[in-house]
PDB file of C-alpha atoms in Angstrom:
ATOM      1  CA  UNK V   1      20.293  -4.740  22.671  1.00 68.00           C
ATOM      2  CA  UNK V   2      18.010  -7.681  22.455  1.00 76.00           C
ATOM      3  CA  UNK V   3      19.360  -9.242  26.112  1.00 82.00           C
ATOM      4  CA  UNK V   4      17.003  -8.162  29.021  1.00 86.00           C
ATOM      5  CA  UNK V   5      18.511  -5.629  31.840  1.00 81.00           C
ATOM      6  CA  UNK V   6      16.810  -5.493  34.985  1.00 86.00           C
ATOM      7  CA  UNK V   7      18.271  -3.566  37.086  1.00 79.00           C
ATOM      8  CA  UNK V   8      18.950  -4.612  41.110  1.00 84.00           C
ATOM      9  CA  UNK V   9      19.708  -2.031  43.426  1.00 83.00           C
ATOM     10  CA  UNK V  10      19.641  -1.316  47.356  1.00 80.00           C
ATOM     11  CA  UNK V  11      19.869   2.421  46.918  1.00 76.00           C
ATOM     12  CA  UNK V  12      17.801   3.515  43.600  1.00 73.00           C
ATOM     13  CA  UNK V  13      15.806   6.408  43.964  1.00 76.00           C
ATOM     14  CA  UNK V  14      12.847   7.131  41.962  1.00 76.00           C
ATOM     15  CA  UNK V  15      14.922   9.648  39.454  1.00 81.00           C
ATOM     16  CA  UNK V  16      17.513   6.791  38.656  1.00 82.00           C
ATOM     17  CA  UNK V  17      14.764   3.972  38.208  1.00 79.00           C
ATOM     18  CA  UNK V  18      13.223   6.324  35.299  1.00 82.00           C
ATOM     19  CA  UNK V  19      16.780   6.761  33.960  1.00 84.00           C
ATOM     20  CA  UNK V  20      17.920   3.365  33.770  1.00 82.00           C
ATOM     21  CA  UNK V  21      14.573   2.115  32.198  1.00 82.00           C
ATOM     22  CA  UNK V  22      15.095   5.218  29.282  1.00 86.00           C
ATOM     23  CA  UNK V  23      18.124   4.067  28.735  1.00 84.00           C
ATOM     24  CA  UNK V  24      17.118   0.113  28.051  1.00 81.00           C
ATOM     25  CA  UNK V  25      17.143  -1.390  31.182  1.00 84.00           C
ATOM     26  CA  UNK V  26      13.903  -3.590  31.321  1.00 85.00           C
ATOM     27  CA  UNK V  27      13.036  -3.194  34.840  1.00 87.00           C
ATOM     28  CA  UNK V  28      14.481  -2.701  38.460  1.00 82.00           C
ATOM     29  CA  UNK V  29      14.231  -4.735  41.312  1.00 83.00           C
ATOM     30  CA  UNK V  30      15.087  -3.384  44.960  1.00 82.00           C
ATOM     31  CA  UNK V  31      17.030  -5.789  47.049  1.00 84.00           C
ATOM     32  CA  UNK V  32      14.730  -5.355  49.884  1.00 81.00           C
ATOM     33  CA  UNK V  33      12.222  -6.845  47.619  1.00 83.00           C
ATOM     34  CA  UNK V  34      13.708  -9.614  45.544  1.00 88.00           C
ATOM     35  CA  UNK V  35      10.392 -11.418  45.878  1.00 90.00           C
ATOM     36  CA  UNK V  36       9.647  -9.691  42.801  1.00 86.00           C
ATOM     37  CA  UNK V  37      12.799 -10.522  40.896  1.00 88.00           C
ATOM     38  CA  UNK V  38      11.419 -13.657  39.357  1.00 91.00           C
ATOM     39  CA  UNK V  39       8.125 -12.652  37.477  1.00 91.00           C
ATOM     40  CA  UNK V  40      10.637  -9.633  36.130  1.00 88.00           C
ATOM     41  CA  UNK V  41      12.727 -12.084  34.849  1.00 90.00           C
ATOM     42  CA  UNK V  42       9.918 -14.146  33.787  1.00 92.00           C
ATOM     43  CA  UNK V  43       8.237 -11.300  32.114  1.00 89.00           C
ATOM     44  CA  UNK V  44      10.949  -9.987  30.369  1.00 89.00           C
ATOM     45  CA  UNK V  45      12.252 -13.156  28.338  1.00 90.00           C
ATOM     46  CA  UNK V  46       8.279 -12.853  27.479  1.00 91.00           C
ATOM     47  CA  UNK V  47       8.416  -9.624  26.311  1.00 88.00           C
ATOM     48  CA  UNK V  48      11.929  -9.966  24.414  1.00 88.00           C
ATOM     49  CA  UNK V  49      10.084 -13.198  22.926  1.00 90.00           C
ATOM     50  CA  UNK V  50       7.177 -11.431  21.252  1.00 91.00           C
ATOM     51  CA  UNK V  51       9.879  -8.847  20.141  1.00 88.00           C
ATOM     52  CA  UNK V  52      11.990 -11.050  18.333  1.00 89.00           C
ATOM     53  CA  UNK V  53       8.727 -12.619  17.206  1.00 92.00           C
ATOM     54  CA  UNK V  54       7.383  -9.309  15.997  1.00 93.00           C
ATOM     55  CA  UNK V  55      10.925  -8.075  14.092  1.00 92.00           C
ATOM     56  CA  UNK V  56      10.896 -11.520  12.059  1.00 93.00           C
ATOM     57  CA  UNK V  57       7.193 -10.683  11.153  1.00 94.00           C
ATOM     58  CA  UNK V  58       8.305  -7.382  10.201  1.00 94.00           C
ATOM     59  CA  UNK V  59      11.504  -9.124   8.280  1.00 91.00           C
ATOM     60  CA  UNK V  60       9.001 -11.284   6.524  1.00 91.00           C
ATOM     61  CA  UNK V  61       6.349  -8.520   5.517  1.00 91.00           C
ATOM     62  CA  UNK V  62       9.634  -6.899   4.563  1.00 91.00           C
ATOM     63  CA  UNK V  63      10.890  -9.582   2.103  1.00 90.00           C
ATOM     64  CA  UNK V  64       6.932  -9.939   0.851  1.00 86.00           C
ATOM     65  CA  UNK V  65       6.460  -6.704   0.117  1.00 83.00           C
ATOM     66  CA  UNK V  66       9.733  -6.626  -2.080  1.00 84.00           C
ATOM     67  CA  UNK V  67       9.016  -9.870  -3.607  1.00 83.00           C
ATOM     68  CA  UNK V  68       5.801  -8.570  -4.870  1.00 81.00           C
ATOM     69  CA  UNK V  69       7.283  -5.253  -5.780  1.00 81.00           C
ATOM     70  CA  UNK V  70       9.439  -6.957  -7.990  1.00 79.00           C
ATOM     71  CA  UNK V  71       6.966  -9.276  -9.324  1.00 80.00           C
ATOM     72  CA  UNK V  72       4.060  -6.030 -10.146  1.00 78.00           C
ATOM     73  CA  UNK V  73       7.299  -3.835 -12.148  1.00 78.00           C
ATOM     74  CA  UNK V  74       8.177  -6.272 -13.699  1.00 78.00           C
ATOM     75  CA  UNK V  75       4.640  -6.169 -15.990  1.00 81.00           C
ATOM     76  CA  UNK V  76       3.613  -4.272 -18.467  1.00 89.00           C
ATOM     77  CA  UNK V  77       0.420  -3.826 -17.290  1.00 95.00           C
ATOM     78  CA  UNK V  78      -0.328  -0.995 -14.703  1.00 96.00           C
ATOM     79  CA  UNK V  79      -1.819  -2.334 -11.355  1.00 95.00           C
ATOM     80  CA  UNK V  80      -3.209   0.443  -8.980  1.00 96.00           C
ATOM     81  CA  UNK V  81      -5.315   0.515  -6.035  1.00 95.00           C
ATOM     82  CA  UNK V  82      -8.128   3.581  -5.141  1.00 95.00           C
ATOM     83  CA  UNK V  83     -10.146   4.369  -1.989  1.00 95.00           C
ATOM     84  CA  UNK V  84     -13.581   5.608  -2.155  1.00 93.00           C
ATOM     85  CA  UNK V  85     -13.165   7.221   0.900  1.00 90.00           C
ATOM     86  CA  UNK V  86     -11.702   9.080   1.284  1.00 92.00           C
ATOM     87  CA  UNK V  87     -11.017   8.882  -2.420  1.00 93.00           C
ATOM     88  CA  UNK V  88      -7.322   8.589  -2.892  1.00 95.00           C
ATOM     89  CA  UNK V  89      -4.690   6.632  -5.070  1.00 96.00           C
ATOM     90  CA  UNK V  90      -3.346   4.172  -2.919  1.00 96.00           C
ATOM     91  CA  UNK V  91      -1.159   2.375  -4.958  1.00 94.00           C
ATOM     92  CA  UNK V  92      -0.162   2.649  -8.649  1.00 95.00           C
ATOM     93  CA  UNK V  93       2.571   0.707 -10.477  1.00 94.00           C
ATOM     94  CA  UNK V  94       5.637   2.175 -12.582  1.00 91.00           C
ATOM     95  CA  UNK V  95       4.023   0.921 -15.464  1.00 94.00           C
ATOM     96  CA  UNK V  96       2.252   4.342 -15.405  1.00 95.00           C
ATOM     97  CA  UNK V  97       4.790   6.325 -16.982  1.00 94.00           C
ATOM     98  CA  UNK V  98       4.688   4.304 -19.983  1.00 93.00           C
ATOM     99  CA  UNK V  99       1.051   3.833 -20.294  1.00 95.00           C
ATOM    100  CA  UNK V 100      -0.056   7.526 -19.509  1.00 96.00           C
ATOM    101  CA  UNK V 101       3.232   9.103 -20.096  1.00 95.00           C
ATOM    102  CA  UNK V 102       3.018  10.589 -16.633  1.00 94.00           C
ATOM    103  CA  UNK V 103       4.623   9.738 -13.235  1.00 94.00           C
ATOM    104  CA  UNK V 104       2.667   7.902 -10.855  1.00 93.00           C
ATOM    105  CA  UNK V 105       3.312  10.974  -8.797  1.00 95.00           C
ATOM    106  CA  UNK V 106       0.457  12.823 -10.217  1.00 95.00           C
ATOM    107  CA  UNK V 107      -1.913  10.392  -9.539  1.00 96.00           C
ATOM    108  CA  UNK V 108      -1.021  10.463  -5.915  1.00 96.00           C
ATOM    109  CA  UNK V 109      -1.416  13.988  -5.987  1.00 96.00           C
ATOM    110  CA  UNK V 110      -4.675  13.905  -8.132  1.00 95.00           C
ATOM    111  CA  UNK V 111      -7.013  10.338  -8.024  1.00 92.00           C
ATOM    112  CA  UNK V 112      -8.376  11.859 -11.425  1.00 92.00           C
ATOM    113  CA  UNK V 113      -5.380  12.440 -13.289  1.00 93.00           C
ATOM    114  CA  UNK V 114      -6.189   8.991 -15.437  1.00 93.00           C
ATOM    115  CA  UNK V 115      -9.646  10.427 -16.049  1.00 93.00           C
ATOM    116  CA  UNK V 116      -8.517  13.743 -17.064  1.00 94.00           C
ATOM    117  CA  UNK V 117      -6.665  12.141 -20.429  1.00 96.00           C
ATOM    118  CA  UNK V 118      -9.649  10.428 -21.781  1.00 97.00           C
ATOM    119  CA  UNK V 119     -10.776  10.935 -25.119  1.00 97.00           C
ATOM    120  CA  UNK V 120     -13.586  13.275 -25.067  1.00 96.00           C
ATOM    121  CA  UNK V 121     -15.782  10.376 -26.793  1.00 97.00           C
ATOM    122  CA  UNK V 122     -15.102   7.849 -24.262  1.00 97.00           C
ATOM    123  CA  UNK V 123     -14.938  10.097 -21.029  1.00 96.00           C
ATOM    124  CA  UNK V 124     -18.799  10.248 -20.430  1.00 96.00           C
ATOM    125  CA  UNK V 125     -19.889   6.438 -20.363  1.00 96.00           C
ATOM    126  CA  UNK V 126     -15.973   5.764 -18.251  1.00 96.00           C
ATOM    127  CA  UNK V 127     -17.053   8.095 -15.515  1.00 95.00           C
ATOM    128  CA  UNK V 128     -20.721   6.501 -15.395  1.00 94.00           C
ATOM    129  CA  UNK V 129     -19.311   3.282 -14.862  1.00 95.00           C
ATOM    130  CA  UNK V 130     -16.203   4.207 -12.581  1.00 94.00           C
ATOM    131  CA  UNK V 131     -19.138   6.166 -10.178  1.00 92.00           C
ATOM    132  CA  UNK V 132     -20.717   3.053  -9.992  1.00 92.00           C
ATOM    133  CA  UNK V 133     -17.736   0.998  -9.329  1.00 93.00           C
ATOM    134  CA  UNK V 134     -16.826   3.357  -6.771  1.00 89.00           C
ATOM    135  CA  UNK V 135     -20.011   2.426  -4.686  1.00 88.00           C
ATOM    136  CA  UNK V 136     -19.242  -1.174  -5.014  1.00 87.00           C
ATOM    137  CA  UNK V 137     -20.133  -1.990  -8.437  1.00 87.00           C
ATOM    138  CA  UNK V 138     -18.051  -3.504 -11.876  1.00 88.00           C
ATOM    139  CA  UNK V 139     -15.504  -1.494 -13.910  1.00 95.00           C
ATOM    140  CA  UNK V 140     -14.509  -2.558 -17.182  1.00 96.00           C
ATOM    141  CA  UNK V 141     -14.160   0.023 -19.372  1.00 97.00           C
ATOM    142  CA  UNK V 142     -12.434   0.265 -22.693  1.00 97.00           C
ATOM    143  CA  UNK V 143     -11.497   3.548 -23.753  1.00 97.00           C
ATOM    144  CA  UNK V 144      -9.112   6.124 -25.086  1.00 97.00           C
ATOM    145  CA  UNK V 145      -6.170   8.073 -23.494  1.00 97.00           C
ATOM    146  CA  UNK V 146      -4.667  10.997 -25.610  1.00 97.00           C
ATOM    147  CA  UNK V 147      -1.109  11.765 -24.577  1.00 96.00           C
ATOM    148  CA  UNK V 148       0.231  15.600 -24.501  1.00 93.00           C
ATOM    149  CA  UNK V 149       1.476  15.077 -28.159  1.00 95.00           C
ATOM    150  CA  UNK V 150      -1.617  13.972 -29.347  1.00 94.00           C
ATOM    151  CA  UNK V 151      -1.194  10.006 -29.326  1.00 95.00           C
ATOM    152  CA  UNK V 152      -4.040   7.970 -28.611  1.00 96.00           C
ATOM    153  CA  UNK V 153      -3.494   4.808 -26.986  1.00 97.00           C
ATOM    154  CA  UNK V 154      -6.354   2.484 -26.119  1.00 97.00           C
ATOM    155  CA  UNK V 155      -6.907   1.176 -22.504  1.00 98.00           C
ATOM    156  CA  UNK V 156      -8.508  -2.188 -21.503  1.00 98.00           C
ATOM    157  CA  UNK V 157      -9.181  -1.054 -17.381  1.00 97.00           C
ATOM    158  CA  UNK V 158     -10.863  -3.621 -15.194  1.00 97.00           C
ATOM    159  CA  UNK V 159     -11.352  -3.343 -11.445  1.00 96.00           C
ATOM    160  CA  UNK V 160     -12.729  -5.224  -8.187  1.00 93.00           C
ATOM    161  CA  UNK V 161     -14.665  -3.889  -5.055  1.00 93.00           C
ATOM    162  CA  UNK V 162     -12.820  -5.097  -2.169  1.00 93.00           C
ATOM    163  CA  UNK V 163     -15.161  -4.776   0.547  1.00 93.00           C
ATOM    164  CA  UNK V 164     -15.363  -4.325   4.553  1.00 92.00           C
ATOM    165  CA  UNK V 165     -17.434  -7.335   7.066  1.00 93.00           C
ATOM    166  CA  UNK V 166     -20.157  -4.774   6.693  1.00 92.00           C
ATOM    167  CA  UNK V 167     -19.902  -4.592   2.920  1.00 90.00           C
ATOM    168  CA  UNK V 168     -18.938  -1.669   2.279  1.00 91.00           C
ATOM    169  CA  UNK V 169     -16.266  -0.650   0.044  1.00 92.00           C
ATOM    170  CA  UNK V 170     -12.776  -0.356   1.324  1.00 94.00           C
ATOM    171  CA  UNK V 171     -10.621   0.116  -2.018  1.00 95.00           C
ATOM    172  CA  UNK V 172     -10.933  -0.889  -5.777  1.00 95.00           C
ATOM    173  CA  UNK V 173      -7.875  -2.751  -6.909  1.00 96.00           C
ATOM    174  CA  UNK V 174      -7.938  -2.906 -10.869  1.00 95.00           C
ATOM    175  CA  UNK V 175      -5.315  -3.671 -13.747  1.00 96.00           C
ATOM    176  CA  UNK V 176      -5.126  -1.212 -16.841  1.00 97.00           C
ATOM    177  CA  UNK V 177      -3.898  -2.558 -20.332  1.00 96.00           C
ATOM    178  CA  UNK V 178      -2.348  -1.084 -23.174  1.00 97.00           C
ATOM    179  CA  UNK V 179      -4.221  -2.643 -26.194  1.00 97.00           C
ATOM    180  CA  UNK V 180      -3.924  -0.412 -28.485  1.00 95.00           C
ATOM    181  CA  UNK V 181      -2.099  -3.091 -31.000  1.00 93.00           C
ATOM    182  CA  UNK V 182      -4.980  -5.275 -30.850  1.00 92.00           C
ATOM    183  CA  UNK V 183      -7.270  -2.678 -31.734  1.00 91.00           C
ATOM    184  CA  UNK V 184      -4.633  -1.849 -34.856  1.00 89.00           C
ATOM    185  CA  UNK V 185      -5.176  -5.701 -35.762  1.00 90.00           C
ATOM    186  CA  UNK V 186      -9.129  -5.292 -35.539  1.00 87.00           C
ATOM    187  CA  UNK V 187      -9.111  -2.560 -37.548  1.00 85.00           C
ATOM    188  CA  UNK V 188      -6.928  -4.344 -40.212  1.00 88.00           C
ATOM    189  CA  UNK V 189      -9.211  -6.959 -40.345  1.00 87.00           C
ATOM    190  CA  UNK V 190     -12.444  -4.918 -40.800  1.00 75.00           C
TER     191      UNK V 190
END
């Protein structure tokens, strides 16, 4: 499939040209005009050269991608990427359904669903500061998640703007912690 076919014929009408081209050929060449016969051959070991160039890109952003796949389930931590606009999760690691006890599913289905299991206490000055990182400035927030059964787990959550040439915000890629033993330990100590 990769070898170039170009197709030489005395006889080929217009109907069997479009045929032979659907089904792979790269190009035809009449024999009453074989003057063109060398810039087809010439430009089709370009274009199978930028293929097989393209396909090992792809093989490479393939192998990448996995790599880093591996690398981001691996933590504990849950990494997750948001666009402003329009706002939508664009990414969120497995570590979700440990940390919020809910699959990274229904984040993808609802951008809020981390917001929605804030403490009451903490929710007010979180959303302050997640508006404003949503318009290009800092979030880090510590706060409080309850779980369904009433757990409360605290969250160290910590983002950066990445932004367009113009400036303008393109997606917020942040990192939430589970800390909730190190808040045990400070509140053994005080």
């Amino acid at each position: 499939p990769d070898v170039p076919f170009i197709f030489v014929s005395g006889t080929i009408g217009e109907e069997y040209a479009i045929r032979a081209l659907r089904n792979g050929a790269t190009d035809y060449v009449l024999k009453h005009n074989l003057v063109r016969l060398p810039a087809a051959v010439e430009r089709a070991l370009q274009d199978t050269e930028v293929r097989a160039a393209r396909r090992k890109a792809e093989t490479d952003l393939e192998e990448t991608r996995s790599r880093l796949d591996g690398i981001v389930s691996s933590l504990s931590d849950v990494v997750w990427s948001v666009s402003p606009k329009p706002y939508r999760m664009l990414y969120v690691s497995r570590a979700i359904d440990s940390v919020w006890r809910r699959p990274a599913e229904a984040f993808y289905a609802n951008p809020d669903a981390w917001i929605e299991q804030i403490h009451p206490d903490d929710r007010e000055a979180v959303e302050r500061s997640w508006a404003g990182a949503l318009c290009g400035g800092v979030f880090d927030a510590v706060y409080r998640i309850v779980h369904d059964d009433g757990t409360v787990r605290w969250i160290h959550d910590r983002a950066k703007s990445i932004r367009d040439d113009a400036g303008d915000v393109l997606r917020l890629d942040g990192i939430a912690r589970d800390i909730s033993e190190l808040k045990l330990q400070e509140q053994r100590i005080t």
